[in-house]
Every structure is written in structure tokens, then in C-alpha cells.
mmCIF file of C-alpha atoms and ligand atoms in Angstrom:
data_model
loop_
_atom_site.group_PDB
_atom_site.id
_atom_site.type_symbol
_atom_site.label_atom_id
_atom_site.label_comp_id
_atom_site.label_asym_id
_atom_site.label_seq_id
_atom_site.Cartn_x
_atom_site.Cartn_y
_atom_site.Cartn_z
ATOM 1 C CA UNK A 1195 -78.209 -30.954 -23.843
ATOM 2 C CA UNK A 1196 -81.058 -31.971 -26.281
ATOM 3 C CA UNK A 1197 -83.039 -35.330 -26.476
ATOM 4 C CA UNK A 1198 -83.675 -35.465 -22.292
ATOM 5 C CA UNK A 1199 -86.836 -36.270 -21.535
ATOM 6 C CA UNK A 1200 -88.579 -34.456 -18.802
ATOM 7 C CA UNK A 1201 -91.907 -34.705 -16.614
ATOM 8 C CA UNK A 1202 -93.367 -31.694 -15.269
ATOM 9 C CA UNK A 1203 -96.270 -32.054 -13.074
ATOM 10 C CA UNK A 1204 -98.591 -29.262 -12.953
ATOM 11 C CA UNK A 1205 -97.085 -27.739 -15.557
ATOM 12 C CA UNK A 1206 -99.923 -26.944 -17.520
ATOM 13 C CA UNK A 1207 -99.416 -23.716 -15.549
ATOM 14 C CA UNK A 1208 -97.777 -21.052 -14.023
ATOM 15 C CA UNK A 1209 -94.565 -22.207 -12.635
ATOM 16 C CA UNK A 1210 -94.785 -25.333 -13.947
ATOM 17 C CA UNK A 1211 -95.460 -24.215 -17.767
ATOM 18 C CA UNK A 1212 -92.830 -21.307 -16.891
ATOM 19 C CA UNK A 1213 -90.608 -25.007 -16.466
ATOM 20 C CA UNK A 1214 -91.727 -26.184 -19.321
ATOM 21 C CA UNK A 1215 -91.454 -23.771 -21.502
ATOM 22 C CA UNK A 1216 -87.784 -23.303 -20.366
ATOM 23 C CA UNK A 1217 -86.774 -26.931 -20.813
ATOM 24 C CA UNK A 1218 -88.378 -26.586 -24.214
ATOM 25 C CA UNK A 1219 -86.313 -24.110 -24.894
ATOM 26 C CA UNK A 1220 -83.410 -26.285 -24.058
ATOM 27 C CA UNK A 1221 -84.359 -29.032 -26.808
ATOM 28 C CA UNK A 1222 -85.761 -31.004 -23.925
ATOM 29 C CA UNK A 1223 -88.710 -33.161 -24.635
ATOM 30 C CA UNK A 1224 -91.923 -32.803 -22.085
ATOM 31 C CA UNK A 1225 -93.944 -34.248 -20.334
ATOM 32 C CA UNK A 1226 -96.847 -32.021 -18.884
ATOM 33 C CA UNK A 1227 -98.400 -34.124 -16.012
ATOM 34 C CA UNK A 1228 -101.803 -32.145 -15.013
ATOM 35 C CA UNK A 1229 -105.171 -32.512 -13.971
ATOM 36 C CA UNK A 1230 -106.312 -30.025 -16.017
ATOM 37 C CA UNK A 1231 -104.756 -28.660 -19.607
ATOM 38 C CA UNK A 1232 -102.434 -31.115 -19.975
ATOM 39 C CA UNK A 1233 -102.801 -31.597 -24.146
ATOM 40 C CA UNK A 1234 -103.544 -28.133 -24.469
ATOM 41 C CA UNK A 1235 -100.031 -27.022 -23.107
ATOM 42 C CA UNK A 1236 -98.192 -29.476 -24.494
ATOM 43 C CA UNK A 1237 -99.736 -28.475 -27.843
ATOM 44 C CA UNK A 1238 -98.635 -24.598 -27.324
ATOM 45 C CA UNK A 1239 -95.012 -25.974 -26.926
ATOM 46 C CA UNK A 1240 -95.056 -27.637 -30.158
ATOM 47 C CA UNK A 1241 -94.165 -30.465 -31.542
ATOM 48 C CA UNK A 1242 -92.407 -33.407 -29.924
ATOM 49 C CA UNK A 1243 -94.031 -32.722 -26.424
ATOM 50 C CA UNK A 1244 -96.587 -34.544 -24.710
ATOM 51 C CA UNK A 1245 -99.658 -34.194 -21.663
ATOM 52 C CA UNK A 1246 -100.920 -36.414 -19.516
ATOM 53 C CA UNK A 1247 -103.850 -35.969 -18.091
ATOM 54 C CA UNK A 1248 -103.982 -37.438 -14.613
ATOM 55 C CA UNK A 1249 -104.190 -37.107 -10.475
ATOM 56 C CA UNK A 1250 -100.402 -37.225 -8.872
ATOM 57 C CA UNK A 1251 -102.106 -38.998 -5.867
ATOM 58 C CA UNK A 1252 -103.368 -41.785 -8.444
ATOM 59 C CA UNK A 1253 -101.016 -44.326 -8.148
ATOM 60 C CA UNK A 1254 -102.095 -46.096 -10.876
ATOM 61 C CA UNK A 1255 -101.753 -43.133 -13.003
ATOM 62 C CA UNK A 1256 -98.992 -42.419 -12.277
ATOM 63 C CA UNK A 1257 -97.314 -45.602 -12.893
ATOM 64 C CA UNK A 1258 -99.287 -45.668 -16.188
ATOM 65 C CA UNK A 1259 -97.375 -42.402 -17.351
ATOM 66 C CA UNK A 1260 -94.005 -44.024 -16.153
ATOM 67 C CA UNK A 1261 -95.180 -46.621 -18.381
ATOM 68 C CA UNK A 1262 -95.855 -45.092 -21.491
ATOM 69 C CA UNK A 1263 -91.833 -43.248 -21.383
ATOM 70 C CA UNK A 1264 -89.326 -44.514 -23.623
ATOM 71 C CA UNK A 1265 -87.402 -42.745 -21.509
ATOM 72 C CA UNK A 1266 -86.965 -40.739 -18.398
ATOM 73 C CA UNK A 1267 -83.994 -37.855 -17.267
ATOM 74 C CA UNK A 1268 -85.386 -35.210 -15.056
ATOM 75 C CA UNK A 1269 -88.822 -35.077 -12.917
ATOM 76 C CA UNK A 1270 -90.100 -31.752 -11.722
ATOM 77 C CA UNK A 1271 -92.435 -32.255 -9.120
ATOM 78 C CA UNK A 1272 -94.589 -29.208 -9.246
ATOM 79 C CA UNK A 1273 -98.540 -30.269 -9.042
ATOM 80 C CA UNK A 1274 -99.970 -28.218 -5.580
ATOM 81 C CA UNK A 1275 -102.462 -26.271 -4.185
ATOM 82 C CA UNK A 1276 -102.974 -23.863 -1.485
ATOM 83 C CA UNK A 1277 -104.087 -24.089 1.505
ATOM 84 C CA UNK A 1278 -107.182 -22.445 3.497
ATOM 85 C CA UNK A 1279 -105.736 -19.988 5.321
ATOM 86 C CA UNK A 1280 -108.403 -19.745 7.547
ATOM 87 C CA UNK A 1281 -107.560 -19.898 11.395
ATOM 88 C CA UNK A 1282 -105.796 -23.340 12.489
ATOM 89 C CA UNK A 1283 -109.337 -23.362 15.243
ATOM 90 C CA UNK A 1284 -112.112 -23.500 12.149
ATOM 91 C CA UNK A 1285 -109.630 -25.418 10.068
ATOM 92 C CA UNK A 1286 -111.365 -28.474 8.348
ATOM 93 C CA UNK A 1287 -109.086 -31.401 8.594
ATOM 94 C CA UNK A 1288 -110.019 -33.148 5.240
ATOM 95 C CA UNK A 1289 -109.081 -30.494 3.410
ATOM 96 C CA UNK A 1290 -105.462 -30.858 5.764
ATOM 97 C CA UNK A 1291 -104.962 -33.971 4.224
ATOM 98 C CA UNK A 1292 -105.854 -33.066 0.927
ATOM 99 C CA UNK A 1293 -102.713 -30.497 0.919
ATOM 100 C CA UNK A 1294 -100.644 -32.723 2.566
ATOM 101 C CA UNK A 1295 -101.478 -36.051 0.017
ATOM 102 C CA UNK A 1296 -101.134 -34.128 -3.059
ATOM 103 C CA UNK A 1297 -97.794 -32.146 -1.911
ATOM 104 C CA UNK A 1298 -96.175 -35.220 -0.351
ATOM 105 C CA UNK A 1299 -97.649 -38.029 -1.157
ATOM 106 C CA UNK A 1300 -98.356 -37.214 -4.555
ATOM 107 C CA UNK A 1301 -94.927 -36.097 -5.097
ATOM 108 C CA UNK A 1302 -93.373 -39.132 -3.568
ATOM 109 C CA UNK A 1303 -95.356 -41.327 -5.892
ATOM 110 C CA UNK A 1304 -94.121 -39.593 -8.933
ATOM 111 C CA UNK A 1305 -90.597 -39.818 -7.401
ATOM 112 C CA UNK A 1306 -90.593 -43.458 -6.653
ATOM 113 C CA UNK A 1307 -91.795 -44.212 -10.379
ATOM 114 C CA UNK A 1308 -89.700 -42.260 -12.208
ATOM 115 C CA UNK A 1309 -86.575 -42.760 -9.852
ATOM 116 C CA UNK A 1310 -86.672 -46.910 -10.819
ATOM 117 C CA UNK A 1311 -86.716 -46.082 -14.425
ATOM 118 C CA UNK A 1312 -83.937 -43.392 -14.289
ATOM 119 C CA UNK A 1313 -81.703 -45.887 -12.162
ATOM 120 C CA UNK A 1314 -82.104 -48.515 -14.496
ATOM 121 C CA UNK A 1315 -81.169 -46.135 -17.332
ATOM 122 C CA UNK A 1316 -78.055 -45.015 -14.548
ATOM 123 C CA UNK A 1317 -78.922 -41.653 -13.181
ATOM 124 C CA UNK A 1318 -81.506 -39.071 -13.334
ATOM 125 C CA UNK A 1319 -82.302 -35.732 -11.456
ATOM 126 C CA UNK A 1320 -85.392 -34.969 -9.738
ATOM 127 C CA UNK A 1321 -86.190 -31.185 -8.938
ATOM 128 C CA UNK A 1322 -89.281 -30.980 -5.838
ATOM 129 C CA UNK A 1323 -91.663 -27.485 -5.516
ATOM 130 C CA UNK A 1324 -90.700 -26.262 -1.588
ATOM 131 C CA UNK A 1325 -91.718 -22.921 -0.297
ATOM 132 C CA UNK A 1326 -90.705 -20.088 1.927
ATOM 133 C CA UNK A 1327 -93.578 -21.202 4.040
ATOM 134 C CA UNK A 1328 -91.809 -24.367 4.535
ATOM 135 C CA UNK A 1329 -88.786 -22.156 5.695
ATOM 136 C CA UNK A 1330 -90.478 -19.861 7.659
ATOM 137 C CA UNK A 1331 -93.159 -19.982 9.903
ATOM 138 C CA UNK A 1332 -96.316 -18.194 8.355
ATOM 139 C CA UNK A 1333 -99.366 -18.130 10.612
ATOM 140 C CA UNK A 1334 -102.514 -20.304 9.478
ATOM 141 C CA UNK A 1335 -100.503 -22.343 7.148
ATOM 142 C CA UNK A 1336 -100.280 -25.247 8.947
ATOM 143 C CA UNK A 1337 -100.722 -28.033 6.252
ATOM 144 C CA UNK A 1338 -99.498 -26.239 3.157
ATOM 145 C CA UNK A 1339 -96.287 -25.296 5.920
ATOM 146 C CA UNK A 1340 -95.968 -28.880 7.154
ATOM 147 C CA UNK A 1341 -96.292 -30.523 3.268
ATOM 148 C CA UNK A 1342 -93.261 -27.879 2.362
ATOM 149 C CA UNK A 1343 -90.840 -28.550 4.696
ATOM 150 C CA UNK A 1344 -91.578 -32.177 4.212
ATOM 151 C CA UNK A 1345 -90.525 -32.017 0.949
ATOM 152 C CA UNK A 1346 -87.340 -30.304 1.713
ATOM 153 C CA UNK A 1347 -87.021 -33.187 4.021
ATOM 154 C CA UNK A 1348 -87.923 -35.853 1.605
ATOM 155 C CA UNK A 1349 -85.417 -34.347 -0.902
ATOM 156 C CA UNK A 1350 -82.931 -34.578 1.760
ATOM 157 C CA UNK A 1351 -83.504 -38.235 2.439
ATOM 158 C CA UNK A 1352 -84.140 -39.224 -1.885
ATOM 159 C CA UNK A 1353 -81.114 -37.565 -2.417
ATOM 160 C CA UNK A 1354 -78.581 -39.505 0.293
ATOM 161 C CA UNK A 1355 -80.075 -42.905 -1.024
ATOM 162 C CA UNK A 1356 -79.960 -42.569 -4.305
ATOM 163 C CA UNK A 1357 -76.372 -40.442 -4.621
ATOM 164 C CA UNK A 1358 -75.200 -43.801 -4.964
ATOM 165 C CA UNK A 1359 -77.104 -44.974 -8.211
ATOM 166 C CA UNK A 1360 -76.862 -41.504 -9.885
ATOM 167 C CA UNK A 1361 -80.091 -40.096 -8.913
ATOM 168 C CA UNK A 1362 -79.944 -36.374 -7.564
ATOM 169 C CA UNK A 1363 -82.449 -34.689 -5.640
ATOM 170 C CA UNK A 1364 -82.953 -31.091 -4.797
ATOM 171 C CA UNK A 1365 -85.901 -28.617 -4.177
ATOM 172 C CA UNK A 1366 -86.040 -24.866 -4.684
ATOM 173 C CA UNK A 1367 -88.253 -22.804 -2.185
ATOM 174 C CA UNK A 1368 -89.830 -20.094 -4.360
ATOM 175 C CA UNK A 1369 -91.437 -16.625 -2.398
ATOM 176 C CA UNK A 1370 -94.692 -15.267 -3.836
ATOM 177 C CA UNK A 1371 -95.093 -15.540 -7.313
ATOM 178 C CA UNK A 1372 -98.262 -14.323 -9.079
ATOM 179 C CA UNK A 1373 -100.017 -17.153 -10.480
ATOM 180 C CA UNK A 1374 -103.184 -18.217 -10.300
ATOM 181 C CA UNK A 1375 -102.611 -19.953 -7.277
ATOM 182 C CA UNK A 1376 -101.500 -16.704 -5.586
ATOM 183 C CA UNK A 1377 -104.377 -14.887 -7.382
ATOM 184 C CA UNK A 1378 -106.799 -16.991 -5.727
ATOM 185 C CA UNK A 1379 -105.643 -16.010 -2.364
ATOM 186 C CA UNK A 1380 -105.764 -12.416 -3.452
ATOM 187 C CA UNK A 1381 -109.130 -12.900 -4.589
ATOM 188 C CA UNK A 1382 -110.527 -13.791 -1.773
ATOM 189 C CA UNK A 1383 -108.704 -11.136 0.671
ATOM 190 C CA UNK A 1384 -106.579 -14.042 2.458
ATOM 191 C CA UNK A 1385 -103.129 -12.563 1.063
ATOM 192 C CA UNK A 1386 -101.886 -8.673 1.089
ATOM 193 C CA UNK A 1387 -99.851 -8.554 -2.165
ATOM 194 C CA UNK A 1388 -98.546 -5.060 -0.942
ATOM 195 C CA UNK A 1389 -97.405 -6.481 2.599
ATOM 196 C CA UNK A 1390 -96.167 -9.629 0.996
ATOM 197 C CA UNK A 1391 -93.811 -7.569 -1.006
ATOM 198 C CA UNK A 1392 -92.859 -4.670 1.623
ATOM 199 C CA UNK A 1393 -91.459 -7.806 3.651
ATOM 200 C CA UNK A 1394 -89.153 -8.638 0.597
ATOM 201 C CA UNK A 1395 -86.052 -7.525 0.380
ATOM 202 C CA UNK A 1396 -85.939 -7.153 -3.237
ATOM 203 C CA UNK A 1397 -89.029 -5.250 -2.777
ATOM 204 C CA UNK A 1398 -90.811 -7.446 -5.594
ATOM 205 C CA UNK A 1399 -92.514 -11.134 -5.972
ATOM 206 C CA UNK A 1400 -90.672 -13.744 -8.126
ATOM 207 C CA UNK A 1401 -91.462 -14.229 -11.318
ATOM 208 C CA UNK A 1402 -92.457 -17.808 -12.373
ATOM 209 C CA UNK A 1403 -89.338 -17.593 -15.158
ATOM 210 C CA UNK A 1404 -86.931 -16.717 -12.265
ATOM 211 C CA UNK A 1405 -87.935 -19.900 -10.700
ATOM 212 C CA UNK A 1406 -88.033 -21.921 -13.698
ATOM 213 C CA UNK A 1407 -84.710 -21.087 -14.191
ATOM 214 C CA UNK A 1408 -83.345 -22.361 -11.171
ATOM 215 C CA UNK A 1409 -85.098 -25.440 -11.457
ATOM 216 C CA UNK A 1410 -83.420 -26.115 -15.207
ATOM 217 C CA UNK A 1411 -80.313 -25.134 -13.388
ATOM 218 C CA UNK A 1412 -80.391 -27.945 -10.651
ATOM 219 C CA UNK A 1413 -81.730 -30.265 -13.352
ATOM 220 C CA UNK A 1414 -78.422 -29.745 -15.385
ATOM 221 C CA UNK A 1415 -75.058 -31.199 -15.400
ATOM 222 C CA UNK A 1416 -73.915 -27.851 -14.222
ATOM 223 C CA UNK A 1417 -75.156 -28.448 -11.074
ATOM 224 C CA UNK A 1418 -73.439 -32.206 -11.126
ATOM 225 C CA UNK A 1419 -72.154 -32.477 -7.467
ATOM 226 C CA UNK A 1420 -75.476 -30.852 -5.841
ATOM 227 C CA UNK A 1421 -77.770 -33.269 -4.542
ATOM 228 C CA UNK A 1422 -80.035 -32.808 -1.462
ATOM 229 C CA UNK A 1423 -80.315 -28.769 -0.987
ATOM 230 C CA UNK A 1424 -83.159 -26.688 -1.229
ATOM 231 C CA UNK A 1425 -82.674 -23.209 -3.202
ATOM 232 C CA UNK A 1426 -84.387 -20.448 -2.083
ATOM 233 C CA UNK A 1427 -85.479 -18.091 -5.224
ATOM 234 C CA UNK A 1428 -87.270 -16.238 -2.969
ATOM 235 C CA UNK A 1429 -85.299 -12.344 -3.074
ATOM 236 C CA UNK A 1430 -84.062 -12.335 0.350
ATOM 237 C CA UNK A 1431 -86.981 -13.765 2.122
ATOM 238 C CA UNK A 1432 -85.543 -16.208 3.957
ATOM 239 C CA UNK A 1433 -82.500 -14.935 4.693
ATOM 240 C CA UNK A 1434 -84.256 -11.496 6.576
ATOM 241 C CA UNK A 1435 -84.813 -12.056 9.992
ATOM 242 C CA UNK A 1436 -87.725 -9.213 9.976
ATOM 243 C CA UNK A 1437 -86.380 -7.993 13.337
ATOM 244 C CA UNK A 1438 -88.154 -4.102 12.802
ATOM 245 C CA UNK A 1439 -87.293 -1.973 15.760
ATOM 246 C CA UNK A 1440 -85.388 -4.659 17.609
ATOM 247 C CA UNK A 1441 -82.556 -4.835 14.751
HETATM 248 N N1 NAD B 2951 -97.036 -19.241 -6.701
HETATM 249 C C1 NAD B 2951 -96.309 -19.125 -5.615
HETATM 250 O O1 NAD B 2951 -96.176 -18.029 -5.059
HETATM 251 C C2 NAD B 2951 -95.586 -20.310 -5.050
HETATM 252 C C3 NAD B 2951 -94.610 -20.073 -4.062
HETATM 253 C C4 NAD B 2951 -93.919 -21.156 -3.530
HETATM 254 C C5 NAD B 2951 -94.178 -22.440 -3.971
HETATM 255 N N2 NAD B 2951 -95.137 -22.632 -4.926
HETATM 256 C C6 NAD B 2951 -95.362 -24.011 -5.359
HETATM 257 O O2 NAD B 2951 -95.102 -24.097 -6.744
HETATM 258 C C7 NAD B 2951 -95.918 -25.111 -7.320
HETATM 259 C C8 NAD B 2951 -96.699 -24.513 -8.485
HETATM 260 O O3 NAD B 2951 -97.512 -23.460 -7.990
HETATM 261 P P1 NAD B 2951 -98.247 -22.420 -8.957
HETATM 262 O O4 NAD B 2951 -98.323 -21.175 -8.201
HETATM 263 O O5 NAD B 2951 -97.640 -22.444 -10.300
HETATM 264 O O6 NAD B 2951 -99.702 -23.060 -8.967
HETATM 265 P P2 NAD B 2951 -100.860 -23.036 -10.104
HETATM 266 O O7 NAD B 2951 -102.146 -23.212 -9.378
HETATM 267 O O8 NAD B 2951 -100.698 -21.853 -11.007
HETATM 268 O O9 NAD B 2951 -100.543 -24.348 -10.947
HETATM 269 C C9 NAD B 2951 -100.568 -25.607 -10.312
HETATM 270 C C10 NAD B 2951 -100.821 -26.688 -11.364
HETATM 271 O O10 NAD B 2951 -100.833 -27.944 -10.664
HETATM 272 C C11 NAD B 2951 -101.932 -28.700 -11.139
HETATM 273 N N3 NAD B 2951 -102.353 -29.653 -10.106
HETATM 274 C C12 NAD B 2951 -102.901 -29.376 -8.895
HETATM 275 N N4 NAD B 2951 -103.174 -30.509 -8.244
HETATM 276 C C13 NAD B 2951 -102.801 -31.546 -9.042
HETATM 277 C C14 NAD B 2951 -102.838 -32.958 -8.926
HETATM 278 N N5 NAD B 2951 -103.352 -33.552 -7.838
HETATM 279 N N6 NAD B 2951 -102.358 -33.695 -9.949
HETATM 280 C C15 NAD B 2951 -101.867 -33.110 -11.068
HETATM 281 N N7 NAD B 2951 -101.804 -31.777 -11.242
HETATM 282 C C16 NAD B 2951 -102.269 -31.000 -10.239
HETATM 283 C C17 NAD B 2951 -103.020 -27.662 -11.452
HETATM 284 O O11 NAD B 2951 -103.984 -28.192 -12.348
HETATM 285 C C18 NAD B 2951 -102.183 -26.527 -12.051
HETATM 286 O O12 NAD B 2951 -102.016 -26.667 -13.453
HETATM 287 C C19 NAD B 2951 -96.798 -25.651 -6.189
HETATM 288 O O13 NAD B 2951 -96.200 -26.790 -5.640
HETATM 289 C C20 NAD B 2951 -96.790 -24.497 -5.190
HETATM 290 O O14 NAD B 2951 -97.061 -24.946 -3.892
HETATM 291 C C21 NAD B 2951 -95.837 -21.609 -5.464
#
């Protein structure tokens, strides 16, 4: 499965340079779409790879990295951020947007671009960064909630127009994983890292390779017929309805 060519935004790191390194692995060629790092990673993959440095919510950008592709097979669309977690009263709402532009927006921009090229070249796959939080409801995380499920939605919708011209589109909806995202929120006392994982089943947080592998997975022709679902790789999260004494 060598020789396909695949953008990763935000994978300069955590889960998205977990991605990376696993469709490296794979003989894949990448693409590491980042604000920040992007040369650097690409560099520690080796040779072959390449980084773009640029905003997902830049349009122009974006199309400029299309651009510059002889070719184009799978998109990951990783790039986020978190979200305030303060209470949804003394929430500010530019920083709303922000979460929501760069989580949908952003990754509907890199969609659409890479989408024309990939059904021009007759099919592609396209693999979008959902959440539990866009599965569950989690208190305070109203935009960062809201720009998840969104994108399970928008998979949902990609994937039933473009079935048709060989373009599949799925999401997987990762629980905690300890990046520096998640060590942010840790940082400054907005997430319990104990709670978080007492309300696992698995007892544990994901690790970013866990997740990277089911993205490669949906990305694959193993996963040929599946187009449209969102995969939780989240250790029984979703699936626990938390009832405590009323179970
Ligand atoms: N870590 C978790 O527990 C967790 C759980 C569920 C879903 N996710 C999702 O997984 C994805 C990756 O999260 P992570 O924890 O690896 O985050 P991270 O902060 O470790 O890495 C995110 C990367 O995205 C880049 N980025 C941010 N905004 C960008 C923009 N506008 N344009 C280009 N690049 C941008 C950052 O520079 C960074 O390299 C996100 O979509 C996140 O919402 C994370």
C-alpha cells in the first residue's frame, strides 16, 4: 500500500504526528499541515515527507497546499483546539467561534480541496477528528461539543455525496488522550485526569497510537465498504451509560 499520498493536518503533534508517523510506517508519503512545526516533523519522519506551514481556516492556504500535490489519496483532518471550559454564563463568544471555524470550517475547507482533486484522480478517503464530547454531553463544552458532533454530521453528509465518485468519509471519536492539548487543561485545573479515567471503562486514557491506528484503518482498503460512521476509540466511553446507583 506504498506511494499514497496523505495530508495530515495538525500533525505536527500528538495525534496527528501519532498519524503520521503510522502512515509513514506504511510507505505512505506525508503531508504535515500545521501552524506550527510543520518542517520540523516532517523532517523527523525522513525523507520523502513534506510540511506545510499554514492556517486550516485560510482558504487560500489551503488551496495553495492542494496546489502544490502531485497527488492526493487520504486527508486526515486533525488541526483543533480546546475549548474554555469556563461556565457557558462568562463564556466569551469570539473565542466560540474560534473553536467552531477551525473544527468545522477549517476542516470543511480542507475537505472540499482535497475531495476535487481525489475525484478527479477517482476516489480518495477522508478520515475527520470527532470526540466523545461530540457523543456525549459534557458540561461547559458547548462550542468544542457543538464543532464535534458537527463533524460527525458533516462526515455523514461528505460521505452520502461523494459514495458515488469514490470518495469515503468517516470520523473516529477519540476519549482523553494525553497530549498537549489535554495537558493544557490539566494545567490549568479545568480537567481531573483521575475522574476522567475512573469514568472509563477500560480504566485508562487512549493513547494517541491507539487512535492513529484506527484512523490508518478507515483510511485503508480494508475498510472499502465503510463510508459515513464515526468510530469511537474511546474504551467504553460512549457506550457506558454512567447510571451509578440507579443501574
Ligand atoms: N487529546 C484528546 O484527548 C482528544 C480527544 C478527542 C478528540 N481530539 C481531537 O484530536 C485532534 C488532535 O488533538 P491533539 O490532542 O493531538 O491536539 P494537540 O494540541 O496536541 O495538536 C493539535 C495540532 O493542531 C495544530 N493546529 C491547531 N490549530 C490549527 C490550525 N488552525 N491550522 C493548522 N493547524 C492547527 C496545532 O499546531 C497542533 O500541532 C483535535 O481535533 C482534537 O479536538 C483530541
Amino acid at each position: 500500500m506504498s506511494e499514497r499520498v496523505v495530508i495530515i493536518t495538525g500533525g505536527a503533534a500528538g495525534i496527528g504526528w501519532a498519524t503520521a508517523q503510522r502512515f509513514a510506517a506504511d510507505g505512505c508519503r506525508v503531508v504535515i499541515a500545521d501552524l506550527t512545526g510543520a518542517d520540523e516533523a516532517a523532517a523527523r519522519l525522513g525523507a520523502g515527507h513534506t510540511g506545510v506551514t499554514l492556517d486550516i481556516t485560510d482558504a487560500a492556504a489551503v488551496e495553495a497546499m492542494v496546489a502544490g500535490l502531485d497527488r492526493i489519496d487520504v486527508l486526515v483532518n486533525n488541526a483543533g483546539i480546546g475549548d474554555s471550559h469556563l461556565p457557558s454564563l462568562e463564556q466569551d463568544i469570539a473565542q466560540f467561534r474560534k473553536v467552531l471555524d477551525i473544527h468545522v470550517t477549517g476542516a470543511f475547507l480542507v475537505a472540499r480541496a482535497c475531495a476535487r482533486r481525489m475525484i478527479d484522480a477517482g476516489g480518495g478517503a477522508i478520515v475527520n477528528l470527532s470526540s466523545i464530547a461530540g457523543v456525549t454531553g459534557l458540561p461547559r463544552r458547548n462550542a468544542y461539543g457543538a464543532a464535534k458532533a458537527g463533524i460527525a454530521m458533516m462526515t455523514r453528509s461528505l460521505a452520502c455525496e461523494w459514495a458515488g465518485v469514490g470518495v469515503r468519509v468517516n470520523a473516529v471519536a477519540p476519549g482523553y488522550a494525553r497530549t498537549a492539548l489535554v495537558e493544557k487543561l490539566v494545567s490549568e485545573g479545568r480537567i481531573d485526569l483521575d475522574a476522567i479515567q475512573r469514568r472509563v471503562p477500560q480504566g485508562r486514557l487512549i493513547d494517541p497510537s491507539e487512535i492513529a491506528e484506527a484512523i490508518w484503518f478507515l483510511a485503508s482498503p480494508a475498510a472499502s465498504a465503510i463510508t459515513g460512521v464515526t468510530l469511537s476509540v474511546d474504551g467504553g466511553w460512549a457506550a457506558f451509560g454512567d447510571f451509578g446507583d440507579a443501574s
